[in-house]
Amino acid sequence: MTVRRGEHGAILLEGPCPVEDAETLLSLLIAEPGAIVDWSACTRLHTSVVQVLLAVRPPIRGTCPDPFVGQWLAPQLPSGNPRSA
Amino acid sequence: MAAVNDLIEPFLAEARELIEAATDDLIALEKDPADASRIESVFRSFHTLKGSAGLLDLGPMAFALHAAEDLLSVIRSGGLAFSGLIVDACLGALDRVAAWVSAIETAGALPDEAARQATELAEELRAFIPGSAVASHEAGPGEAPAWAREIASRAPRLAAGAGGDGGVLTAIRYAPNADCFLNGDDPLAALARVPNLAAVELATRAPWPAPERLDPFSCNLVMLAVSASPRDEVAPLFRLVADQVELVEVAAVPPAGDGETVIGSLARSIIAEQQTLLREDHPAAVRAGVERAALLSVANALRHEGLVAGSDTLREAAEAGVADGLGLIASVLEPPAAAPQPEPAASPAGTGSRHVRVDAERLDSLANLASELTVARNALAHLVAQAEVGAEDGAFLQRLRDSEAAIGRLAGELHRSVMGIRLVPLSGVFRRFGRPVREIAAQLGKDIAFEVAGEETEADRAIADSLFELLLHVLRNAMDHGLERPEDRAAAGKPARGRVELAARTERDRIIITVSDDGRGIDPAAIKRTALQRRLITPEAAQTLGDPEALDLIFAPGFSTAAAVNDLSGRGVGMDAVRVGAQRLGGRVEVDSRVGRGTTIRISLPQTMMLTSLVSVRAGAETWGIPVDAVVELQRVERRRITKLKSRRAVTWRDRTIPVLSLTERLGAGPEREAGREVDMLVVTVAGEAVGLVVDGVAGRLEALVRPLGGVFSGLPGLAGTTVLGDGRILLVLDLEEVLQ
């Protein structure tokens, strides 16, 4: 599983997150508004997943190892408390 | 959905008026781009349009108007000046909105392409805003489009001249198709492969919906990026999605600012737009409305071009409901010698949907009154027959009097019933607040108990229709500025849940609407400080200003400011708009506040726009009407009770001393008559102050239709209007506030 509910309620993105993960992520965020998303173990994000993050704007924890995401997308997303992964 | 339909009709009428007003302002601004009152007025029109569109869930319309409002907001704050191009773009936005309004009227919804149109429109408008992210497609030949210059300017390290290939950058605008995910595309992955990326900006095609309504498999992103590689190296990466990508080479050093071009034939383009609109097919039901709106727009455009005669012709035709607007416009633009001037047709039946829903009970009572009136008239006919043959007996005069009284009573009741049809309960307008109030509370993160009372109070339809916007401003202020944050409430020992009450009641023949909160209240000292900062009062005035007067400053133009920018209010369109709106309806607005306890805004409005109770009084040789609602009491006062204090006079009334003035003198109708031991005195209240007004006599009381002054009399000080008396004489009705100033 690349999207799952982790300990303490955070939503964890792990490995390469494909297009289908957008729906799973969205339903988790709807079920629990304000939940933190942790992407520190995510190696690749499909555009659809990025779109959910942009639309819902949950607080995000950690640093995404994908350099494109880290350099260009992370600054445009709300960060919870970066680097505290 | 019935509830939404209730809102659509007033919205359509309001939108057309606002579009017309904004067009007028924009054209004036093209001539005088610094006219502050026009800038304020056009901003307000867009602001109101956007708010209404947001409330009616017309997402794309609100989205486009929000962009226009942002642009105007920058201009309003002095960050940008109006140019011909900006005026043009705003007028284009109005045309688009007008077309949408027509679509809503005919089809009940925005057209399918509205979202795309809104996005394009918003981009075009935002392109003017310095430092905006999204930019326009359109650009002059040989010049990079604004979006490309904009995104290129975000590549600071390369802008210094170190561009990949002779200082040239490639700007990329990738707007993936909505269904691209389903085709297996991953647009960001494609973008990530672009060499030498220097900037990436994610924008949206349409505003984000609520998470519950987001379709995760429909792409709403628009990607803007800059590469320091030449176009030829970038293009192959997007070969498969070439139709969704624009690539533009731009100089590494971005050109500064937007060029300004004055468009000379602006009026002509407005006229062309309206002509196109008229050539389109419109259903019979809305044709008249479209014709009228188009003619008025063209008339405005012509007036600003100095073509007054043509403008007047079109305006008159629009008011008369002419059927052939196109022909008329053509004849005004190029009057052909032989072409016959189209005759203004009689107003077509059923021009709009001005239906009135009438309670069956009210109709029954009308029918009954009509029957009774017939019976009463028969009794009178009998008396007339008696008089004709000279058979008046001893009781004749009494019976004639009874007959007159009966007919008078019935006529009065009939009149009230007919007026009653115009009265609607305020529940209709009050009901509409539920949703926005909830949304505002959520936006503000406040827990708010919203209570409504007196919604059965009735008001004239015209007044009820105009109240929504006004009250929404007041409610929003109460929730935003009145109520404290939950933690502050707790600290003040108040329940966490704030209370806002909207209440209505009838007081004599006025409607009193109050909006009360149990929030922090308004500190008069803080108001004075703010007013000083904004230079609304002088330091000397601040010294002498009493607390009620200080509180009243919240209604001064330019006083309110709101930090938050949102869908409903903010940006300093505030309580001054509320006061102006209430005054337009013949009303007044007052504020009462206790620090720490809460604030109440009190709006007093006439119940009907039509009937006014008057006292007619004599002053000098003339008889004048005074609205009864200003009169507290009518007294005969012995002259010796009036004391003179230097040149002023005063009398004791209800244990206090009030000033005494002579109406005859105030009106300049000669000196007051000194004869007699007693005088007739009206105790009137003007701006909350009781004043004794000595008159030469009281002639009577009447209910009258007061018409505002028109023509040469308009603007005559001291007069509120005129009414026609039973004998055909004109009674001038006084505006006491002005007379006694």
Tab-separated table of N, CA, C and O in Angstrom, chain B residues 96 136 222 232-233 292-293 320 378 551 559 615 625 627:
chain	number	residue	atom	x	y	z
B	96	ARG	N	-19.237	39.611	-21.206
B	96	ARG	CA	-19.323	38.184	-20.951
B	96	ARG	C	-20.344	37.915	-19.846
B	96	ARG	O	-21.197	37.039	-19.961
B	136	SER	N	-2.044	36.358	-19.599
B	136	SER	CA	-2.930	36.285	-20.770
B	136	SER	C	-2.351	35.487	-21.930
B	136	SER	O	-1.156	35.370	-22.110
B	222	VAL	N	-2.974	23.998	-14.327
B	222	VAL	CA	-2.305	24.646	-15.444
B	222	VAL	C	-0.882	24.881	-14.966
B	222	VAL	O	-0.675	25.465	-13.899
B	232	ASP	N	13.710	24.465	-29.179
B	232	ASP	CA	13.876	23.235	-29.955
B	232	ASP	C	14.199	22.032	-29.079
B	232	ASP	O	13.898	20.903	-29.429
B	233	GLU	N	14.811	22.303	-27.933
B	233	GLU	CA	15.140	21.189	-27.045
B	233	GLU	C	13.976	20.815	-26.154
B	233	GLU	O	13.891	19.703	-25.660
B	292	ARG	N	-33.766	46.357	-24.279
B	292	ARG	CA	-33.672	47.542	-23.439
B	292	ARG	C	-32.230	47.731	-22.952
B	292	ARG	O	-31.655	48.817	-23.058
B	293	ALA	N	-31.657	46.629	-22.443
B	293	ALA	CA	-30.299	46.711	-21.907
B	293	ALA	C	-29.319	47.127	-22.994
B	293	ALA	O	-28.429	47.959	-22.764
B	320	ALA	N	-39.347	53.370	-23.767
B	320	ALA	CA	-40.661	53.126	-24.360
B	320	ALA	C	-40.816	51.672	-24.775
B	320	ALA	O	-41.914	51.242	-25.137
B	378	ASN	N	-75.060	52.458	-4.222
B	378	ASN	CA	-76.504	52.387	-4.440
B	378	ASN	C	-77.246	53.267	-3.447
B	378	ASN	O	-78.204	53.950	-3.803
B	551	LEU	N	-19.273	57.020	17.409
B	551	LEU	CA	-19.720	55.718	16.899
B	551	LEU	C	-20.292	55.863	15.498
B	551	LEU	O	-20.115	55.002	14.645
B	559	PHE	N	-14.255	54.819	6.066
B	559	PHE	CA	-13.877	54.411	7.408
B	559	PHE	C	-13.551	52.928	7.499
B	559	PHE	O	-12.508	52.533	7.997
B	615	VAL	N	-49.454	65.674	8.303
B	615	VAL	CA	-50.261	66.708	8.948
B	615	VAL	C	-50.119	67.907	8.040
B	615	VAL	O	-49.007	68.230	7.645
B	625	GLY	N	-47.251	70.260	4.076
B	625	GLY	CA	-47.402	68.923	4.644
B	625	GLY	C	-46.170	68.571	5.467
B	625	GLY	O	-45.044	68.903	5.088
B	627	PRO	N	-44.535	65.141	7.437
B	627	PRO	CA	-44.726	63.702	7.676
B	627	PRO	C	-45.030	63.440	9.159
B	627	PRO	O	-44.335	63.939	10.037
